Every structure is written in C-alpha cells, then in structure tokens.
Amino acid sequence: MSVKREVNPATAYSFGKRRASSAWMDRLFTGTVWGVGIIVILFIVGLLFLLLQKGLPMLSWDFLYGVPSEIEEGGGIGPALFNSFYVLILSLLISIPIGLAAGIYLAEFAPSNKLIEVVRICVEGLSSVPSIIFGLFGIALFVEYFEIGLTILGAAVSLAFLNLPVLTRVTEEAVRAVPTELRNGSFALGATHLQTIRQVVLPVALNGIMTGICLTAGRAFGESAVIILTAGVSTSGEMWDFNLLSPGGTLAVHLWYIQSEAIVPDAEQIAQKSTAVLIFVVLLINILFRVPLWFNSRKNQV
C-alpha cells in the first residue's frame, strides 16, 4: 500500500525562494571577487607601467656596467648592481640551510611543550620586526664589537638574520601541510624518518618552501635600511670586487642616495633607470625560483 505525501505549497514556495536567493547571492559574490581581482591586477599593471615607462627605454649596457659618478653626467650602476647580487647570494647561502633546518625541526622533531611554543612565538615576532632593527643589530655586532666597519660581510649576515624568521615559519607550515597519509605510507614501506623527509615530505612541500624563498630573496634584493647601516652607501669603485670587507652599497641604496643626496645633473634619469632595473631583477628572481616548481609539477604529473 503506497502512501502519498502531500506537499505544502507554502513550504515548497519558500524553499524555491531560498534557492533563488542563494543562487543570486552566489553570483553576486562571484562577480565581486572577479571585480576586485581585476581591479588589483589593473592597479599592479598600471603601477609597473608608471615606474617602467621612462626608465626602461633609456637602459643601456654602459649604464649597467658603468661606474657611478659623483659629479659628472653619465654614471652607471655596475658596482652597485654587482653588490646587490653578491650580498643577496651570500645572505641566501647563510639563511636557506639554517631556515630550512629550523623549520623541519619545528614541524617534524620538536616536542609539544611550552618551550617550543615560546620559540614559535619568538620566530613569528621576529618575522614582523622592522628591517632597521636588524640593521642596528648589524652595527652593534660588526661595526662596534668586531670593529670591521661597513662591509659586504656585515650586510650579508644581517640580511640573513632578517630572512631567517620568515624562512623558518614558511618551511614549518609547508612541511606541516603535507598529508599524514604520505608519511604513513612511507613508514609502511620501511623508510626511516630521515628518508621520509628527504624523499616524500620535502618534494611535496617544495612549492611552499620555494614561495618563501622567493619572497625573502625579493625582499633582500630591494632592502635598503639594513644595507645603509651595515654596508654604507658607497662602493669600492670596482666592478667585480669579491672582497668581503669592502663597502657594499647596493642598487636599492644607490637609488635612495640618487633621489635624496646626489648632486649629479642627471639624477632623475639615473633614478628612473635604476628603478626599472630593480623591478626587472626582482621579477627575474621570482621567475628563476619558479623554474624548479615547474619541473617538480611536471615530474609529479608523470
């Protein structure tokens, strides 16, 4: 015997009305997100256009390899550009191994106690400390304590200290985001904890780790406060000066100096061209660090 259920017209109408309202709200929210995203993209493109439209067409090899001039026109940015890459590479060589090791330890080996929680809070706090504080620390350590003056070495180590908290937190979060099932599967196959981290966890967490390295590298390349306080605003005047105890004025510092204190007649043109080079190099750094991610994605797809 079948039982027929009567549908209340008022209830059915109310349910259909709610569905129509939900669909309208969904379309409204989707349109809002798309609109905000397009506005942000247009703003970024417009900002890049304003910064690059004057400086980029005036770039030349003589400007990129030339020595800065204090009085005459036509000076270049060769030593400052070299110092930027030199200090960046040195700082990453120091900060990446230590930051990765610290992040992996906090995510995989650190016990759950109050001491480790305090350490995490301290790392998060250091991530938001202004860069000038690390510059003052570099002065106290290298200029006053070791008495080696304003040098490339002091700038590189101070930048490494600036990048360490961010790299540590990014690495820890990326490792923690790896699914537990992957670890359990590796352990079930007889792999040790170290083998699991090296062959399973790190390849999966590579995207997040490389994103953190991109952020810190771009920040370090464009940093000026730390460099001014630990390496000075001048260079040795040589294009390829690998001496760690030489003055280490970088491109960002040179740009600040040109805009604030330089007396050369073409200071505005130098600033515009230096801005274009700085932006282009930061974009290039992000692209280069993304290459391993592309290869890793293709490897995982295969």
PDB file of C-alpha atoms in Angstrom:
ATOM      1  CA  MET A   1       0.000   0.000   0.000  1.00  0.00           C
ATOM      2  CA  SER A   2       1.616   3.272  -1.113  1.00  0.00           C
ATOM      3  CA  VAL A   3       1.353   6.367   0.988  1.00  0.00           C
ATOM      4  CA  LYS A   4       1.128   9.677  -0.804  1.00  0.00           C
ATOM      5  CA  ARG A   5       2.700  12.660   0.924  1.00  0.00           C
ATOM      6  CA  GLU A   6       1.105  15.985   0.399  1.00  0.00           C
ATOM      7  CA  VAL A   7       3.480  18.856  -0.285  1.00  0.00           C
ATOM      8  CA  ASN A   8       2.641  22.116   1.391  1.00  0.00           C
ATOM      9  CA  PRO A   9       2.611  24.767  -1.363  1.00  0.00           C
ATOM     10  CA  ALA A  10       3.762  27.458   1.056  1.00  0.00           C
ATOM     11  CA  THR A  11       6.778  25.381   2.136  1.00  0.00           C
ATOM     12  CA  ALA A  12       7.714  24.486  -1.453  1.00  0.00           C
ATOM     13  CA  TYR A  13       7.477  28.132  -2.470  1.00  0.00           C
ATOM     14  CA  SER A  14       9.635  29.192   0.472  1.00  0.00           C
ATOM     15  CA  PHE A  15      12.265  26.559  -0.371  1.00  0.00           C
ATOM     16  CA  GLY A  16      12.369  27.635  -4.023  1.00  0.00           C
ATOM     17  CA  LYS A  17      12.616  31.244  -2.954  1.00  0.00           C
ATOM     18  CA  ARG A  18      15.582  30.456  -0.698  1.00  0.00           C
ATOM     19  CA  ARG A  19      17.299  28.579  -3.526  1.00  0.00           C
ATOM     20  CA  ALA A  20      16.792  31.533  -5.878  1.00  0.00           C
ATOM     21  CA  SER A  21      18.122  33.918  -3.241  1.00  0.00           C
ATOM     22  CA  SER A  22      21.181  31.706  -2.623  1.00  0.00           C
ATOM     23  CA  ALA A  23      21.917  31.496  -6.363  1.00  0.00           C
ATOM     24  CA  TRP A  24      21.656  35.289  -6.645  1.00  0.00           C
ATOM     25  CA  MET A  25      23.979  35.788  -3.667  1.00  0.00           C
ATOM     26  CA  ASP A  26      26.437  33.288  -5.163  1.00  0.00           C
ATOM     27  CA  ARG A  27      26.500  35.195  -8.463  1.00  0.00           C
ATOM     28  CA  LEU A  28      26.899  38.484  -6.602  1.00  0.00           C
ATOM     29  CA  PHE A  29      29.805  37.173  -4.546  1.00  0.00           C
ATOM     30  CA  THR A  30      31.485  35.653  -7.609  1.00  0.00           C
ATOM     31  CA  GLY A  31      31.118  38.915  -9.515  1.00  0.00           C
ATOM     32  CA  THR A  32      32.525  40.866  -6.566  1.00  0.00           C
ATOM     33  CA  VAL A  33      35.571  38.606  -6.320  1.00  0.00           C
ATOM     34  CA  TRP A  34      36.190  38.868 -10.052  1.00  0.00           C
ATOM     35  CA  GLY A  35      35.788  42.639  -9.944  1.00  0.00           C
ATOM     36  CA  VAL A  36      38.198  43.074  -7.026  1.00  0.00           C
ATOM     37  CA  GLY A  37      40.717  40.736  -8.668  1.00  0.00           C
ATOM     38  CA  ILE A  38      40.578  42.649 -11.961  1.00  0.00           C
ATOM     39  CA  ILE A  39      40.948  45.990 -10.153  1.00  0.00           C
ATOM     40  CA  VAL A  40      44.017  44.731  -8.257  1.00  0.00           C
ATOM     41  CA  ILE A  41      45.592  43.380 -11.452  1.00  0.00           C
ATOM     42  CA  LEU A  42      44.940  46.645 -13.302  1.00  0.00           C
ATOM     43  CA  PHE A  43      46.393  48.601 -10.395  1.00  0.00           C
ATOM     44  CA  ILE A  44      49.569  46.491 -10.402  1.00  0.00           C
ATOM     45  CA  VAL A  45      49.934  46.732 -14.185  1.00  0.00           C
ATOM     46  CA  GLY A  46      49.364  50.493 -14.072  1.00  0.00           C
ATOM     47  CA  LEU A  47      51.908  50.908 -11.287  1.00  0.00           C
ATOM     48  CA  LEU A  48      54.503  48.896 -13.190  1.00  0.00           C
ATOM     49  CA  PHE A  49      53.798  50.920 -16.330  1.00  0.00           C
ATOM     50  CA  LEU A  50      54.297  54.219 -14.495  1.00  0.00           C
ATOM     51  CA  LEU A  51      57.561  53.020 -12.986  1.00  0.00           C
ATOM     52  CA  LEU A  52      58.964  51.471 -16.165  1.00  0.00           C
ATOM     53  CA  GLN A  53      57.738  53.746 -18.955  1.00  0.00           C
ATOM     54  CA  LYS A  54      60.528  56.317 -18.548  1.00  0.00           C
ATOM     55  CA  GLY A  55      63.415  54.249 -17.236  1.00  0.00           C
ATOM     56  CA  LEU A  56      63.201  51.082 -19.326  1.00  0.00           C
ATOM     57  CA  PRO A  57      63.662  52.702 -22.788  1.00  0.00           C
ATOM     58  CA  MET A  58      66.778  54.563 -21.566  1.00  0.00           C
ATOM     59  CA  LEU A  59      68.642  51.467 -20.335  1.00  0.00           C
ATOM     60  CA  SER A  60      71.967  50.644 -21.955  1.00  0.00           C
ATOM     61  CA  TRP A  61      74.912  48.356 -21.335  1.00  0.00           C
ATOM     62  CA  ASP A  62      77.071  51.351 -20.461  1.00  0.00           C
ATOM     63  CA  PHE A  63      74.650  52.224 -17.673  1.00  0.00           C
ATOM     64  CA  LEU A  64      74.532  48.654 -16.350  1.00  0.00           C
ATOM     65  CA  TYR A  65      78.313  48.222 -16.365  1.00  0.00           C
ATOM     66  CA  GLY A  66      79.378  51.804 -15.730  1.00  0.00           C
ATOM     67  CA  VAL A  67      80.856  53.165 -12.504  1.00  0.00           C
ATOM     68  CA  PRO A  68      78.697  55.653 -10.555  1.00  0.00           C
ATOM     69  CA  SER A  69      79.697  59.292 -10.854  1.00  0.00           C
ATOM     70  CA  GLU A  70      79.512  61.814  -8.039  1.00  0.00           C
ATOM     71  CA  ILE A  71      79.550  64.996 -10.148  1.00  0.00           C
ATOM     72  CA  GLU A  72      79.532  64.348 -13.899  1.00  0.00           C
ATOM     73  CA  GLU A  73      76.674  63.044 -16.015  1.00  0.00           C
ATOM     74  CA  GLY A  74      76.508  59.553 -17.461  1.00  0.00           C
ATOM     75  CA  GLY A  75      77.348  57.489 -14.394  1.00  0.00           C
ATOM     76  CA  GLY A  76      76.333  53.834 -14.226  1.00  0.00           C
ATOM     77  CA  ILE A  77      75.280  51.317 -11.606  1.00  0.00           C
ATOM     78  CA  GLY A  78      77.759  48.491 -12.272  1.00  0.00           C
ATOM     79  CA  PRO A  79      79.368  48.088  -8.812  1.00  0.00           C
ATOM     80  CA  ALA A  80      76.060  48.692  -7.012  1.00  0.00           C
ATOM     81  CA  LEU A  81      74.278  46.089  -9.156  1.00  0.00           C
ATOM     82  CA  PHE A  82      77.082  43.576  -8.566  1.00  0.00           C
ATOM     83  CA  ASN A  83      76.966  44.212  -4.811  1.00  0.00           C
ATOM     84  CA  SER A  84      73.209  43.605  -4.846  1.00  0.00           C
ATOM     85  CA  PHE A  85      73.636  40.123  -6.305  1.00  0.00           C
ATOM     86  CA  TYR A  86      76.717  39.411  -4.189  1.00  0.00           C
ATOM     87  CA  VAL A  87      75.047  40.336  -0.904  1.00  0.00           C
ATOM     88  CA  LEU A  88      71.847  38.506  -1.915  1.00  0.00           C
ATOM     89  CA  ILE A  89      73.666  35.256  -2.743  1.00  0.00           C
ATOM     90  CA  LEU A  90      75.731  35.365   0.445  1.00  0.00           C
ATOM     91  CA  SER A  91      72.666  36.018   2.601  1.00  0.00           C
ATOM     92  CA  LEU A  92      70.723  33.170   0.968  1.00  0.00           C
ATOM     93  CA  LEU A  93      73.658  30.784   1.401  1.00  0.00           C
ATOM     94  CA  ILE A  94      73.506  31.515   5.117  1.00  0.00           C
ATOM     95  CA  SER A  95      69.754  31.770   5.692  1.00  0.00           C
ATOM     96  CA  ILE A  96      68.344  28.967   3.499  1.00  0.00           C
ATOM     97  CA  PRO A  97      70.121  25.981   5.151  1.00  0.00           C
ATOM     98  CA  ILE A  98      69.528  27.300   8.675  1.00  0.00           C
ATOM     99  CA  GLY A  99      65.926  28.324   7.966  1.00  0.00           C
ATOM    100  CA  LEU A 100      65.058  25.005   6.325  1.00  0.00           C
ATOM    101  CA  ALA A 101      66.682  23.009   9.128  1.00  0.00           C
ATOM    102  CA  ALA A 102      64.879  25.036  11.804  1.00  0.00           C
ATOM    103  CA  GLY A 103      61.509  24.745  10.043  1.00  0.00           C
ATOM    104  CA  ILE A 104      61.869  20.986   9.536  1.00  0.00           C
ATOM    105  CA  TYR A 105      62.863  20.536  13.178  1.00  0.00           C
ATOM    106  CA  LEU A 106      59.869  22.509  14.461  1.00  0.00           C
ATOM    107  CA  ALA A 107      57.495  20.590  12.199  1.00  0.00           C
ATOM    108  CA  GLU A 108      58.874  17.065  12.499  1.00  0.00           C
ATOM    109  CA  PHE A 109      61.013  16.646  15.606  1.00  0.00           C
ATOM    110  CA  ALA A 110      60.205  19.363  18.135  1.00  0.00           C
ATOM    111  CA  PRO A 111      58.224  18.154  21.157  1.00  0.00           C
ATOM    112  CA  SER A 112      54.906  19.714  22.053  1.00  0.00           C
ATOM    113  CA  ASN A 113      55.757  21.753  25.142  1.00  0.00           C
ATOM    114  CA  LYS A 114      55.728  25.326  26.351  1.00  0.00           C
ATOM    115  CA  LEU A 115      59.353  25.964  25.384  1.00  0.00           C
ATOM    116  CA  ILE A 116      58.705  25.154  21.717  1.00  0.00           C
ATOM    117  CA  GLU A 117      55.568  27.317  21.764  1.00  0.00           C
ATOM    118  CA  VAL A 118      57.636  30.212  23.097  1.00  0.00           C
ATOM    119  CA  VAL A 119      60.171  29.620  20.324  1.00  0.00           C
ATOM    120  CA  ARG A 120      57.404  29.718  17.708  1.00  0.00           C
ATOM    121  CA  ILE A 121      56.027  32.945  19.158  1.00  0.00           C
ATOM    122  CA  CYS A 122      59.507  34.481  19.083  1.00  0.00           C
ATOM    123  CA  VAL A 123      60.025  33.425  15.459  1.00  0.00           C
ATOM    124  CA  GLU A 124      56.660  34.908  14.463  1.00  0.00           C
ATOM    125  CA  GLY A 125      57.514  38.096  16.319  1.00  0.00           C
ATOM    126  CA  LEU A 126      60.879  38.408  14.580  1.00  0.00           C
ATOM    127  CA  SER A 127      59.138  37.962  11.210  1.00  0.00           C
ATOM    128  CA  SER A 128      57.336  41.280  11.727  1.00  0.00           C
ATOM    129  CA  VAL A 129      60.245  43.259  13.206  1.00  0.00           C
ATOM    130  CA  PRO A 130      61.198  46.290  11.027  1.00  0.00           C
ATOM    131  CA  SER A 131      64.325  45.765   8.992  1.00  0.00           C
ATOM    132  CA  ILE A 132      66.046  48.763  10.537  1.00  0.00           C
ATOM    133  CA  ILE A 133      66.228  46.830  13.831  1.00  0.00           C
ATOM    134  CA  PHE A 134      68.337  44.173  12.126  1.00  0.00           C
ATOM    135  CA  GLY A 135      70.459  46.979  10.721  1.00  0.00           C
ATOM    136  CA  LEU A 136      71.066  48.332  14.221  1.00  0.00           C
ATOM    137  CA  PHE A 137      71.948  44.804  15.317  1.00  0.00           C
ATOM    138  CA  GLY A 138      74.452  44.595  12.456  1.00  0.00           C
ATOM    139  CA  ILE A 139      76.034  47.878  13.547  1.00  0.00           C
ATOM    140  CA  ALA A 140      76.349  46.670  17.136  1.00  0.00           C
ATOM    141  CA  LEU A 141      77.828  43.325  16.055  1.00  0.00           C
ATOM    142  CA  PHE A 142      80.120  44.138  13.123  1.00  0.00           C
ATOM    143  CA  VAL A 143      80.912  47.833  13.425  1.00  0.00           C
ATOM    144  CA  GLU A 144      81.194  48.228  17.184  1.00  0.00           C
ATOM    145  CA  TYR A 145      82.012  44.761  18.541  1.00  0.00           C
ATOM    146  CA  PHE A 146      84.180  43.275  15.779  1.00  0.00           C
ATOM    147  CA  GLU A 147      85.257  46.723  14.507  1.00  0.00           C
ATOM    148  CA  ILE A 148      85.380  45.724  10.848  1.00  0.00           C
ATOM    149  CA  GLY A 149      83.427  48.750   9.640  1.00  0.00           C
ATOM    150  CA  LEU A 150      80.752  48.945   6.964  1.00  0.00           C
ATOM    151  CA  THR A 151      81.299  45.843   4.841  1.00  0.00           C
ATOM    152  CA  ILE A 152      79.626  43.388   2.488  1.00  0.00           C
ATOM    153  CA  LEU A 153      80.072  40.666   5.103  1.00  0.00           C
ATOM    154  CA  GLY A 154      78.109  42.609   7.717  1.00  0.00           C
ATOM    155  CA  ALA A 155      75.338  43.342   5.239  1.00  0.00           C
ATOM    156  CA  ALA A 156      75.048  39.706   4.115  1.00  0.00           C
ATOM    157  CA  VAL A 157      74.883  38.307   7.648  1.00  0.00           C
ATOM    158  CA  SER A 158      72.404  40.983   8.761  1.00  0.00           C
ATOM    159  CA  LEU A 159      70.177  40.201   5.760  1.00  0.00           C
ATOM    160  CA  ALA A 160      70.413  36.504   6.624  1.00  0.00           C
ATOM    161  CA  PHE A 161      69.174  37.289  10.135  1.00  0.00           C
ATOM    162  CA  LEU A 162      66.345  39.305   8.569  1.00  0.00           C
ATOM    163  CA  ASN A 163      65.295  36.382   6.347  1.00  0.00           C
ATOM    164  CA  LEU A 164      65.663  33.567   8.890  1.00  0.00           C
ATOM    165  CA  PRO A 165      62.332  34.013  10.764  1.00  0.00           C
ATOM    166  CA  VAL A 166      60.307  34.140   7.543  1.00  0.00           C
ATOM    167  CA  LEU A 167      62.050  31.105   6.044  1.00  0.00           C
ATOM    168  CA  THR A 168      61.626  29.160   9.274  1.00  0.00           C
ATOM    169  CA  ARG A 169      57.898  29.835   9.529  1.00  0.00           C
ATOM    170  CA  VAL A 170      57.236  29.200   5.830  1.00  0.00           C
ATOM    171  CA  THR A 171      59.163  25.925   5.914  1.00  0.00           C
ATOM    172  CA  GLU A 172      57.386  24.745   9.054  1.00  0.00           C
ATOM    173  CA  GLU A 173      53.934  25.492   7.645  1.00  0.00           C
ATOM    174  CA  ALA A 174      54.772  23.896   4.279  1.00  0.00           C
ATOM    175  CA  VAL A 175      56.028  20.713   5.962  1.00  0.00           C
ATOM    176  CA  ARG A 176      53.030  20.569   8.295  1.00  0.00           C
ATOM    177  CA  ALA A 177      50.703  20.858   5.284  1.00  0.00           C
ATOM    178  CA  VAL A 178      51.974  17.555   3.835  1.00  0.00           C
ATOM    179  CA  PRO A 179      49.226  14.918   4.333  1.00  0.00           C
ATOM    180  CA  THR A 180      49.867  12.431   7.129  1.00  0.00           C
ATOM    181  CA  GLU A 181      48.873   9.572   4.830  1.00  0.00           C
ATOM    182  CA  LEU A 182      52.010  10.145   2.734  1.00  0.00           C
ATOM    183  CA  ARG A 183      54.220   9.859   5.788  1.00  0.00           C
ATOM    184  CA  ASN A 184      52.415   6.717   6.978  1.00  0.00           C
ATOM    185  CA  GLY A 185      52.740   5.149   3.537  1.00  0.00           C
ATOM    186  CA  SER A 186      56.472   5.833   3.523  1.00  0.00           C
ATOM    187  CA  PHE A 187      56.880   4.362   7.001  1.00  0.00           C
ATOM    188  CA  ALA A 188      54.834   1.310   5.960  1.00  0.00           C
ATOM    189  CA  LEU A 189      57.287   0.672   3.121  1.00  0.00           C
ATOM    190  CA  GLY A 190      60.142   0.556   5.619  1.00  0.00           C
ATOM    191  CA  ALA A 191      61.589   4.049   5.108  1.00  0.00           C
ATOM    192  CA  THR A 192      63.253   5.796   8.012  1.00  0.00           C
ATOM    193  CA  HIS A 193      62.148   9.198   9.278  1.00  0.00           C
ATOM    194  CA  LEU A 194      65.052  10.919   7.521  1.00  0.00           C
ATOM    195  CA  GLN A 195      64.333   9.112   4.246  1.00  0.00           C
ATOM    196  CA  THR A 196      60.666  10.054   4.523  1.00  0.00           C
ATOM    197  CA  ILE A 197      61.525  13.707   4.998  1.00  0.00           C
ATOM    198  CA  ARG A 198      64.024  13.749   2.139  1.00  0.00           C
ATOM    199  CA  GLN A 199      62.101  11.703  -0.427  1.00  0.00           C
ATOM    200  CA  VAL A 200      58.447  12.325   0.451  1.00  0.00           C
ATOM    201  CA  VAL A 201      57.883  15.386   2.626  1.00  0.00           C
ATOM    202  CA  LEU A 202      60.272  17.880   1.038  1.00  0.00           C
ATOM    203  CA  PRO A 203      59.238  17.216  -2.592  1.00  0.00           C
ATOM    204  CA  VAL A 204      55.581  17.712  -1.654  1.00  0.00           C
ATOM    205  CA  ALA A 205      56.349  20.834   0.406  1.00  0.00           C
ATOM    206  CA  LEU A 206      58.657  22.285  -2.251  1.00  0.00           C
ATOM    207  CA  ASN A 207      56.061  24.703  -3.632  1.00  0.00           C
ATOM    208  CA  GLY A 208      55.521  26.392  -0.290  1.00  0.00           C
ATOM    209  CA  ILE A 209      59.228  26.456   0.544  1.00  0.00           C
ATOM    210  CA  MET A 210      60.192  27.980  -2.816  1.00  0.00           C
ATOM    211  CA  THR A 211      57.482  30.615  -2.419  1.00  0.00           C
ATOM    212  CA  GLY A 212      59.034  31.619   0.893  1.00  0.00           C
ATOM    213  CA  ILE A 213      62.494  31.760  -0.672  1.00  0.00           C
ATOM    214  CA  CYS A 214      61.121  33.943  -3.499  1.00  0.00           C
ATOM    215  CA  LEU A 215      59.618  36.378  -1.003  1.00  0.00           C
ATOM    216  CA  THR A 216      62.776  36.625   1.074  1.00  0.00           C
ATOM    217  CA  ALA A 217      65.041  36.930  -1.980  1.00  0.00           C
ATOM    218  CA  GLY A 218      62.965  39.745  -3.462  1.00  0.00           C
ATOM    219  CA  ARG A 219      62.841  41.500  -0.099  1.00  0.00           C
ATOM    220  CA  ALA A 220      66.591  41.142   0.394  1.00  0.00           C
ATOM    221  CA  PHE A 221      67.408  42.434  -3.099  1.00  0.00           C
ATOM    222  CA  GLY A 222      65.311  45.561  -2.575  1.00  0.00           C
ATOM    223  CA  GLU A 223      66.331  46.125   1.057  1.00  0.00           C
ATOM    224  CA  SER A 224      67.963  49.443   1.836  1.00  0.00           C
ATOM    225  CA  ALA A 225      67.744  50.139   5.591  1.00  0.00           C
ATOM    226  CA  VAL A 226      69.886  47.158   6.604  1.00  0.00           C
ATOM    227  CA  ILE A 227      72.436  47.827   3.853  1.00  0.00           C
ATOM    228  CA  ILE A 228      72.819  51.516   4.696  1.00  0.00           C
ATOM    229  CA  LEU A 229      73.523  50.736   8.350  1.00  0.00           C
ATOM    230  CA  THR A 230      75.827  47.747   7.821  1.00  0.00           C
ATOM    231  CA  ALA A 231      77.478  48.269   4.395  1.00  0.00           C
ATOM    232  CA  GLY A 232      77.237  52.007   3.789  1.00  0.00           C
ATOM    233  CA  VAL A 233      76.069  53.943   0.741  1.00  0.00           C
ATOM    234  CA  SER A 234      79.273  53.750  -1.297  1.00  0.00           C
ATOM    235  CA  THR A 235      81.068  51.030  -3.247  1.00  0.00           C
ATOM    236  CA  SER A 236      84.725  50.242  -3.761  1.00  0.00           C
ATOM    237  CA  GLY A 237      84.503  51.614  -7.303  1.00  0.00           C
ATOM    238  CA  GLU A 238      85.460  48.271  -8.850  1.00  0.00           C
ATOM    239  CA  MET A 239      83.045  46.287 -10.956  1.00  0.00           C
ATOM    240  CA  TRP A 240      83.942  42.800  -9.680  1.00  0.00           C
ATOM    241  CA  ASP A 241      85.022  43.281  -6.075  1.00  0.00           C
ATOM    242  CA  PHE A 242      84.689  39.998  -4.161  1.00  0.00           C
ATOM    243  CA  ASN A 243      86.396  41.307  -1.028  1.00  0.00           C
ATOM    244  CA  LEU A 244      84.006  40.684   1.869  1.00  0.00           C
ATOM    245  CA  LEU A 245      85.436  43.644   3.787  1.00  0.00           C
ATOM    246  CA  SER A 246      84.740  46.186   1.013  1.00  0.00           C
ATOM    247  CA  PRO A 247      81.917  48.737   1.247  1.00  0.00           C
ATOM    248  CA  GLY A 248      78.709  47.174  -0.061  1.00  0.00           C
ATOM    249  CA  GLY A 249      76.344  49.829  -1.340  1.00  0.00           C
ATOM    250  CA  THR A 250      73.630  48.049  -3.365  1.00  0.00           C
ATOM    251  CA  LEU A 251      71.278  49.156  -6.123  1.00  0.00           C
ATOM    252  CA  ALA A 252      68.447  49.956  -3.693  1.00  0.00           C
ATOM    253  CA  VAL A 253      70.812  52.094  -1.589  1.00  0.00           C
ATOM    254  CA  HIS A 254      72.154  53.785  -4.736  1.00  0.00           C
ATOM    255  CA  LEU A 255      68.593  54.604  -5.778  1.00  0.00           C
ATOM    256  CA  TRP A 256      67.886  56.131  -2.364  1.00  0.00           C
ATOM    257  CA  TYR A 257      71.118  58.127  -2.491  1.00  0.00           C
ATOM    258  CA  ILE A 258      70.428  59.441  -6.001  1.00  0.00           C
ATOM    259  CA  GLN A 259      66.944  60.564  -5.017  1.00  0.00           C
ATOM    260  CA  SER A 260      67.943  62.227  -1.739  1.00  0.00           C
ATOM    261  CA  GLU A 261      71.532  63.482  -1.730  1.00  0.00           C
ATOM    262  CA  ALA A 262      73.123  63.205  -5.187  1.00  0.00           C
ATOM    263  CA  ILE A 263      74.200  66.380  -6.994  1.00  0.00           C
ATOM    264  CA  VAL A 264      74.731  64.950 -10.483  1.00  0.00           C
ATOM    265  CA  PRO A 265      72.737  66.810 -13.171  1.00  0.00           C
ATOM    266  CA  ASP A 266      71.058  63.653 -14.498  1.00  0.00           C
ATOM    267  CA  ALA A 267      69.969  62.340 -11.074  1.00  0.00           C
ATOM    268  CA  GLU A 268      66.333  61.992 -12.157  1.00  0.00           C
ATOM    269  CA  GLN A 269      67.218  59.890 -15.209  1.00  0.00           C
ATOM    270  CA  ILE A 270      69.547  57.694 -13.130  1.00  0.00           C
ATOM    271  CA  ALA A 271      66.781  57.149 -10.569  1.00  0.00           C
ATOM    272  CA  GLN A 272      64.280  56.204 -13.270  1.00  0.00           C
ATOM    273  CA  LYS A 273      66.664  53.747 -14.902  1.00  0.00           C
ATOM    274  CA  SER A 274      67.689  52.276 -11.540  1.00  0.00           C
ATOM    275  CA  THR A 275      64.028  51.766 -10.649  1.00  0.00           C
ATOM    276  CA  ALA A 276      63.443  49.905 -13.902  1.00  0.00           C
ATOM    277  CA  VAL A 277      66.463  47.665 -13.294  1.00  0.00           C
ATOM    278  CA  LEU A 278      65.407  46.974  -9.705  1.00  0.00           C
ATOM    279  CA  ILE A 279      61.874  45.956 -10.703  1.00  0.00           C
ATOM    280  CA  PHE A 280      63.078  43.863 -13.622  1.00  0.00           C
ATOM    281  CA  VAL A 281      65.606  41.970 -11.487  1.00  0.00           C
ATOM    282  CA  VAL A 282      63.043  41.248  -8.743  1.00  0.00           C
ATOM    283  CA  LEU A 283      60.649  39.837 -11.371  1.00  0.00           C
ATOM    284  CA  LEU A 284      63.512  37.809 -12.852  1.00  0.00           C
ATOM    285  CA  ILE A 285      64.380  36.383  -9.416  1.00  0.00           C
ATOM    286  CA  ASN A 286      60.791  35.228  -8.939  1.00  0.00           C
ATOM    287  CA  ILE A 287      60.772  33.572 -12.376  1.00  0.00           C
ATOM    288  CA  LEU A 288      64.079  31.793 -11.756  1.00  0.00           C
ATOM    289  CA  PHE A 289      62.918  30.435  -8.411  1.00  0.00           C
ATOM    290  CA  ARG A 290      59.712  29.213 -10.042  1.00  0.00           C
ATOM    291  CA  VAL A 291      61.564  27.030 -12.538  1.00  0.00           C
ATOM    292  CA  PRO A 292      62.141  24.177 -10.008  1.00  0.00           C
ATOM    293  CA  LEU A 293      58.435  24.283  -9.195  1.00  0.00           C
ATOM    294  CA  TRP A 294      57.524  23.815 -12.852  1.00  0.00           C
ATOM    295  CA  PHE A 295      59.861  20.833 -13.170  1.00  0.00           C
ATOM    296  CA  ASN A 296      58.523  19.398  -9.912  1.00  0.00           C
ATOM    297  CA  SER A 297      54.920  19.753 -11.110  1.00  0.00           C
ATOM    298  CA  ARG A 298      55.695  18.032 -14.405  1.00  0.00           C
ATOM    299  CA  LYS A 299      57.528  15.250 -12.556  1.00  0.00           C
ATOM    300  CA  ASN A 300      54.560  14.678 -10.259  1.00  0.00           C
ATOM    301  CA  GLN A 301      52.147  14.626 -13.213  1.00  0.00           C
ATOM    302  CA  VAL A 302      54.211  11.935 -14.926  1.00  0.00           C
TER     303      VAL A 302
END
